[in-house]
Short mmCIF file of C-alpha atoms in Angstrom, two decimals:
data_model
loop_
_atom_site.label_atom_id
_atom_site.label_comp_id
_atom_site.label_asym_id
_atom_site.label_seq_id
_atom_site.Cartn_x
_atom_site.Cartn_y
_atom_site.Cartn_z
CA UNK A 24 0.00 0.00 0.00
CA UNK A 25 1.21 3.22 -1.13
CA UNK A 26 0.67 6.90 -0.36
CA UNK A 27 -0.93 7.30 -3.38
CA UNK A 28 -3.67 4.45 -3.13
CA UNK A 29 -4.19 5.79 0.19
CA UNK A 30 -5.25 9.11 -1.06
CA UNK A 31 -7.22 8.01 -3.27
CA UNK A 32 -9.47 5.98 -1.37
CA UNK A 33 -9.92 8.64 1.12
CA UNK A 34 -10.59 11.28 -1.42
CA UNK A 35 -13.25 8.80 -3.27
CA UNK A 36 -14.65 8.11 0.34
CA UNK A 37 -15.38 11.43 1.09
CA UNK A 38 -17.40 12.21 -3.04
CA UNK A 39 -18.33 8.81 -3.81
CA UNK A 40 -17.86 10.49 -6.95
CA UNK A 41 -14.65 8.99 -9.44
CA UNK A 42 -15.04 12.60 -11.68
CA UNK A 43 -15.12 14.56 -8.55
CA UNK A 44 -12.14 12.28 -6.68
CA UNK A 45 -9.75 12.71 -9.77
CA UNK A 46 -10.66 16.44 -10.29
CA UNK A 47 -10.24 17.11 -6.85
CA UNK A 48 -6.42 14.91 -6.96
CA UNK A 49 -5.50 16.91 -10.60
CA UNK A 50 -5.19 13.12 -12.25
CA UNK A 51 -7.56 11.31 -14.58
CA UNK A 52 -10.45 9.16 -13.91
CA UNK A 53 -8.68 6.25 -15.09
CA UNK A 54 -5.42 6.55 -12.97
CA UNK A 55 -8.19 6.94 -9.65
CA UNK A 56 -10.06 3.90 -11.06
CA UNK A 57 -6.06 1.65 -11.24
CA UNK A 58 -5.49 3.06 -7.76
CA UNK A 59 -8.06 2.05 -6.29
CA UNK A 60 -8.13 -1.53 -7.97
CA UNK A 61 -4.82 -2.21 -6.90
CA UNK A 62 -5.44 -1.09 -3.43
CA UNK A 63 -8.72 -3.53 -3.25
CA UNK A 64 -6.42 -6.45 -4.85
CA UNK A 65 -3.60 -5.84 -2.11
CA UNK A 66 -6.12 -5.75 0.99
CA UNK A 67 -8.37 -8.80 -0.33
CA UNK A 68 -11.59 -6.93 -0.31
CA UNK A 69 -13.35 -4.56 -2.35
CA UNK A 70 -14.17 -0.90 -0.81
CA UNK A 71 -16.28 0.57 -3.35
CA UNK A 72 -19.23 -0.83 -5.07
CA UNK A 73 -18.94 1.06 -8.64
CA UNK A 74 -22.52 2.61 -10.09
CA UNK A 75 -21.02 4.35 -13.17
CA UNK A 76 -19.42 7.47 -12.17
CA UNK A 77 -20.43 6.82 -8.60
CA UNK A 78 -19.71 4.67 -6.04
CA UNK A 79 -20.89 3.45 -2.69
CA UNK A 80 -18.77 2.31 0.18
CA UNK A 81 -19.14 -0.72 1.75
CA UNK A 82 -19.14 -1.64 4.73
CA UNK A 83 -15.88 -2.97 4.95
CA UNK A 84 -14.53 0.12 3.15
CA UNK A 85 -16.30 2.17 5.67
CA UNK A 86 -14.52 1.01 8.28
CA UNK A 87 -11.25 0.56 6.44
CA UNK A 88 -11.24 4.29 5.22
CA UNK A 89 -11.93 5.54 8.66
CA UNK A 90 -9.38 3.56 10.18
CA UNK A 91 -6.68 4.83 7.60
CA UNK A 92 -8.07 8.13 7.53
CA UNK A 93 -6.69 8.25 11.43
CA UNK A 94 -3.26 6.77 10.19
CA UNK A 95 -2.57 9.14 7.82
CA UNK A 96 -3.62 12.20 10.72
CA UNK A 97 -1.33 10.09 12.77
CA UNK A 98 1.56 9.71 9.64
CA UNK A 99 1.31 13.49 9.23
CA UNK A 100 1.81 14.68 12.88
CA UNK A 101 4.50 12.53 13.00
CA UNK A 102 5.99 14.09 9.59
CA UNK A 103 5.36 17.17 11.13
CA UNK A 104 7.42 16.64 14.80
CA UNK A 105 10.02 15.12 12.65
CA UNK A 106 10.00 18.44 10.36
CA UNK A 107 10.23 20.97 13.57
CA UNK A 108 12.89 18.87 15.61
CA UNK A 109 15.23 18.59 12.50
CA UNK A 110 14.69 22.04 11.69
CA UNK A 111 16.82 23.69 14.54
CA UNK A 112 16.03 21.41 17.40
CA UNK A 113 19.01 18.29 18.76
CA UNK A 114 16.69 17.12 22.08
CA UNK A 115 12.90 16.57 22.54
CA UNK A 116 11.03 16.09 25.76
CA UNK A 117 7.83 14.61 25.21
CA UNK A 118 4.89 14.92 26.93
CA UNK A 119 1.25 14.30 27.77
CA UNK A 120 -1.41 16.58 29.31
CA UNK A 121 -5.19 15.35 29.25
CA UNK A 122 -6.55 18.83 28.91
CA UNK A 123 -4.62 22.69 28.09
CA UNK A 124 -6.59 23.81 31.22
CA UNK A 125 -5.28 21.09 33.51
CA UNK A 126 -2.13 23.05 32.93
CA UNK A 127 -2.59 26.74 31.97
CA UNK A 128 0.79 28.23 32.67
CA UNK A 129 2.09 25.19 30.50
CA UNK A 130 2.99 27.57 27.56
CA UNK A 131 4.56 30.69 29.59
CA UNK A 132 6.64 27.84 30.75
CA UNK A 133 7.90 26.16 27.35
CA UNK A 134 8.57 29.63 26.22
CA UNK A 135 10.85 30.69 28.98
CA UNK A 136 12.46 26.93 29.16
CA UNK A 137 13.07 27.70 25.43
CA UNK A 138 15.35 30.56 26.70
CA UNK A 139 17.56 28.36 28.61
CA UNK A 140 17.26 25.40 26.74
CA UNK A 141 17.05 26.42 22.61
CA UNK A 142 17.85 23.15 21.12
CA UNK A 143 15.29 21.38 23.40
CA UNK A 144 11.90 20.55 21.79
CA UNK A 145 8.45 20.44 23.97
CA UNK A 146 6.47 17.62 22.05
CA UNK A 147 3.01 18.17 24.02
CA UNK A 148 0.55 15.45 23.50
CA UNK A 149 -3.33 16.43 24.25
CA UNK A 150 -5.95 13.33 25.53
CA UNK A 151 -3.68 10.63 25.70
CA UNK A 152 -5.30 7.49 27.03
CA UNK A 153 -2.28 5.66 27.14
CA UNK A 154 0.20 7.81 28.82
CA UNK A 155 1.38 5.09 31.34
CA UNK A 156 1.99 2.42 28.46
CA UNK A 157 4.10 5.34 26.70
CA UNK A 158 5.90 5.86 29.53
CA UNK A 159 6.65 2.83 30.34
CA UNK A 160 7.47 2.02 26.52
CA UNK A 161 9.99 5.04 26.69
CA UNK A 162 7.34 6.84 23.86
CA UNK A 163 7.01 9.52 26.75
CA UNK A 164 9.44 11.60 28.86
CA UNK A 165 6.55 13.05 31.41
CA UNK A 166 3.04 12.97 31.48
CA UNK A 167 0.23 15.10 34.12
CA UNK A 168 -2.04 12.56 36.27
CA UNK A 169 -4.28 12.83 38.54
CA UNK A 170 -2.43 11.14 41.74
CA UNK A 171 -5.34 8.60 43.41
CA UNK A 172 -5.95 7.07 39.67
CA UNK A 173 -2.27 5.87 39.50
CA UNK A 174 -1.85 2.14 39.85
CA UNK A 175 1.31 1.19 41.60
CA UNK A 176 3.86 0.63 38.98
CA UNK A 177 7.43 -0.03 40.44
CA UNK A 178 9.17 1.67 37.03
CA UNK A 179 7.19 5.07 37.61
CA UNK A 180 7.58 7.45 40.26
CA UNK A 181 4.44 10.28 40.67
CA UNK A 182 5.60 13.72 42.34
CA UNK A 183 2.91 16.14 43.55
CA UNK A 184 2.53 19.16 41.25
CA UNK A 185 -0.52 20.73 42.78
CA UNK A 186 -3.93 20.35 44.05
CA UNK A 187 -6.91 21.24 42.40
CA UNK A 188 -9.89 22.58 44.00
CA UNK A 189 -12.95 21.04 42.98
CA UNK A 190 -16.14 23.39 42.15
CA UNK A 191 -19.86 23.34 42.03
CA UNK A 192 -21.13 24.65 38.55
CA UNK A 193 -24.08 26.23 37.75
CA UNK A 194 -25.36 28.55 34.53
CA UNK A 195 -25.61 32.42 35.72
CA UNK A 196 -29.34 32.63 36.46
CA UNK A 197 -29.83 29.67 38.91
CA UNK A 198 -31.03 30.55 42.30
CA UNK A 199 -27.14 28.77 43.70
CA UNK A 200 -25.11 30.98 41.28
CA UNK A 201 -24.95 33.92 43.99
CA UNK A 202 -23.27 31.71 46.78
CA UNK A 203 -19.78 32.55 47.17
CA UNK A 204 -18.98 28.96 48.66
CA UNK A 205 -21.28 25.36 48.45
CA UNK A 206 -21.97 22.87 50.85
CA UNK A 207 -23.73 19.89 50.28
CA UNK A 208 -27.10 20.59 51.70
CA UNK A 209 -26.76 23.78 49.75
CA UNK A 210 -28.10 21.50 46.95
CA UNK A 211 -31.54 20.12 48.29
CA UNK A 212 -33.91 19.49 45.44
CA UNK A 213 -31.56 19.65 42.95
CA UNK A 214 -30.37 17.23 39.73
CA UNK A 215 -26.76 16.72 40.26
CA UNK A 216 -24.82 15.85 36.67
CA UNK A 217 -22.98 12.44 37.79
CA UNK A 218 -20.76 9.91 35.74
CA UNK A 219 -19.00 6.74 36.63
CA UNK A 220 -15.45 8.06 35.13
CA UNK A 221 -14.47 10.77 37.40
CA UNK A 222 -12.00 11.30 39.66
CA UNK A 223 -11.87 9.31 43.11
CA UNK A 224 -12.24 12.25 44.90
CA UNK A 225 -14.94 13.75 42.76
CA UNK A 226 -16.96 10.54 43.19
CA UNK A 227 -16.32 10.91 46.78
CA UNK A 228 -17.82 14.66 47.27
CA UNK A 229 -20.72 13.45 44.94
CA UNK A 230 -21.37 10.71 47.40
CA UNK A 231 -21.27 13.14 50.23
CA UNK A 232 -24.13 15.18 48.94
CA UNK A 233 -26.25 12.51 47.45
CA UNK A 234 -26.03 11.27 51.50
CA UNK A 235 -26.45 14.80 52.77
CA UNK A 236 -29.14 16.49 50.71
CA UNK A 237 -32.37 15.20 48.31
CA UNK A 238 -30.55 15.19 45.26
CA UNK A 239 -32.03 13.81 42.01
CA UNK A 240 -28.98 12.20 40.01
CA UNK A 241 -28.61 12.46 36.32
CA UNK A 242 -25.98 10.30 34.68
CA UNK A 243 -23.63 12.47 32.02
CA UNK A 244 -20.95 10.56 29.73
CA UNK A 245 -17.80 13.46 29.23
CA UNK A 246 -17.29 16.56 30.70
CA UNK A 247 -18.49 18.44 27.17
CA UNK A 248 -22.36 16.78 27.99
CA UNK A 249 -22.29 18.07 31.56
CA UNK A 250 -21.58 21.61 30.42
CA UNK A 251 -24.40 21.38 27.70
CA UNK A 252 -26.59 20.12 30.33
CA UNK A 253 -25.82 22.99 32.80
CA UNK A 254 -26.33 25.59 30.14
CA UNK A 255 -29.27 23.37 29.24
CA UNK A 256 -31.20 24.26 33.17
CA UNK A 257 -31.14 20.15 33.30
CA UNK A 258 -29.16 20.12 36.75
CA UNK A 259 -25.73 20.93 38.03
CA UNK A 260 -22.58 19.55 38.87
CA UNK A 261 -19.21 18.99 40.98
CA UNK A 262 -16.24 19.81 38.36
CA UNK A 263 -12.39 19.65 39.00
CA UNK A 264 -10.98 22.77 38.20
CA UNK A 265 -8.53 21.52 36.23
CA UNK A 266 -11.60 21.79 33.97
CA UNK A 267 -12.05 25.30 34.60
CA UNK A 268 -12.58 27.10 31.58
CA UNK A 269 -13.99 30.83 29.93
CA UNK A 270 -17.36 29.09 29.02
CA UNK A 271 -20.00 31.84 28.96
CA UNK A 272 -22.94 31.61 31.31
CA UNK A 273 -21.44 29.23 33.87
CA UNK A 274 -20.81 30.19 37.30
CA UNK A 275 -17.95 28.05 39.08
CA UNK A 276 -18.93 28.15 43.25
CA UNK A 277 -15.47 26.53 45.61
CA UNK A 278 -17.11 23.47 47.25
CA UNK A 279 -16.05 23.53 51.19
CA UNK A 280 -16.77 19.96 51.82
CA UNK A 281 -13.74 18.61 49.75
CA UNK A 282 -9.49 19.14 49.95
CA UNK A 283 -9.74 18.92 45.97
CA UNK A 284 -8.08 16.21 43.71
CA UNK A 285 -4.24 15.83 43.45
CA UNK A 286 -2.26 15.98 40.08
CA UNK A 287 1.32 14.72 39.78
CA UNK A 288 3.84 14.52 36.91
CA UNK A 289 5.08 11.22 36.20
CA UNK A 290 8.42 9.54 34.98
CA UNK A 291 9.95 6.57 34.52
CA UNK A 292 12.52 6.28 37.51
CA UNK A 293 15.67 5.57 35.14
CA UNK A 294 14.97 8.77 32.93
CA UNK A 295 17.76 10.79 34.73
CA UNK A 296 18.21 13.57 31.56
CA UNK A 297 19.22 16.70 32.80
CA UNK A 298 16.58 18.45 30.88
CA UNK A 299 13.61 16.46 31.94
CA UNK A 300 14.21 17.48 34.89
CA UNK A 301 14.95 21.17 34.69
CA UNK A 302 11.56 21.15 32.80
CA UNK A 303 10.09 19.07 35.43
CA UNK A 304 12.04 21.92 38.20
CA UNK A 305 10.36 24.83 36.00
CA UNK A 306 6.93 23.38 36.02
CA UNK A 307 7.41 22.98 39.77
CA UNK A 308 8.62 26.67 40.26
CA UNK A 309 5.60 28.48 38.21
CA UNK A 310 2.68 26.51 40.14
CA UNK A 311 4.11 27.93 43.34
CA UNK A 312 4.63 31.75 42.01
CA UNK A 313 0.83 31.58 40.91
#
């Protein structure tokens, strides 16, 4: 399979048209028509079912093209690094944040560590459900986590980085949004925004006031679905404030009953270079100065 063939069967994917696919490529129909053919005889199963200039996926395509459409995103980033650390960079720390707001001062700090350290390159994956394998596969230098969801894995060590409050969240007109602190009984006769993937300590304060107060419960999947559902009037919710963003209409309230949830950068124990850890030292420095 060749660069070529791959572009071609996402580009027909996406018109289900061969005229439109070869316009849209700058070759002719025919040279789409061999790429794809060859492509379908190399994999062992056809993609496209052909209707004269059209064509239809099938199921198998549709799956296949989706799948490579992620490997080429993938291919390209990669390209991409490889592009920017060749260009004027000899050292790359890499590392992996779930969210920019779990770490806010995160680009002040690359830019002054850039100072000291020019030829150094901050590689910053976003969302990475895998961090620990990476680390542990060396595909990682560092990664944010939140401290109680660490299993105990004698290669890593976790230090403390800082502790994030947790807050209740409500949209500006609410009768709660004009408490300057919550409690738990604060929320009697509410719908409280739950899910089964938070935090330990966020399932722990949600606990407390599903024990405390007459709370209705209302189960959300991702943190994107509790914010639409705030917004929406359907009920409010406990949210780390690592999650703490500018979204208009919300009002964020410190709950009392809670210390907050802890957040750690990890390592492997036998990464000893020098620059991981002044990054790790600078990271360190600028959560205590704000």
């Amino acid at each position: 399979m060749n660069s070529k063939q791959i572009e071609c069967a996402l580009e027909l994917a996406l018109t289900l048209n061969f005229g439109q696919a070869a316009e849209n490529l700058y070759i002719t129909q025919p040279t789409l028509s061999y790429h794809i053919k060859t492509l379908e005889d190399e994999i062992g199963f056809q993609l496209f079912e052909r209707s004269g200039k059209g064509a239809v996926l099938t199921p198998a395509g549709k799956q296949f093209t989706q799948d490579l459409r992620q490997i080429q995103n993938h291919l390209q980033e990669a390209i991409e690094r490889g592009q920017n650390f060749g260009y004027r960079y000899n050292e790359t720390i890499r590392l992996a944040i779930f969210d920019i707001k779990a770490l806010p001062i995160l680009p002040q700090a690359i830019k002054i560590f850039s100072h000291t350290h020019p030829n150094t390159y901050i590689d910053v994956q976003f969302n990475a459900t895998d961090a620990l394998e990476q680390l542990l596969n060396r595909q990682l230098d560092i990664a944010l986590a939140i401290t109680s969801s660490l299993p105990n894995i004698t290669e890593l060590e976790a230090t403390f980085l800082y502790q994030s409050p947790i807050y209740l969240v409500v949209e500006n007109s609410h009768p709660l949004s004009t408490l300057k602190t919550a409690k738990s009984t604060d929320l009697n006769n509410q719908t409280l925004m739950v899910s089964q993937i938070s935090p330990k300590e966020l399932k722990e304060a949600q606990k407390k006031v599903i024990s405390k107060s007459q709370v209705k419960t209302f189960n959300s999947p991702n943190h994107s679905s509790t914010i639409t559902n705030i917004l929406s009037g359907r009920g409010v919710c406990l949210v780390p404030g690592f999650l703490k963003d500018n979204t208009p209409n919300l009002t964020w309230i410190p709950f009392e009953e809670t210390s907050g949830i802890a957040c750690s950068i990890v390592k492997r124990k036998d990464n000893h270079r020098e620059v991981v850890q002044d990054f790790q030292k600078l990271l360190n420095e600028f959560l205590q100065d704000n």
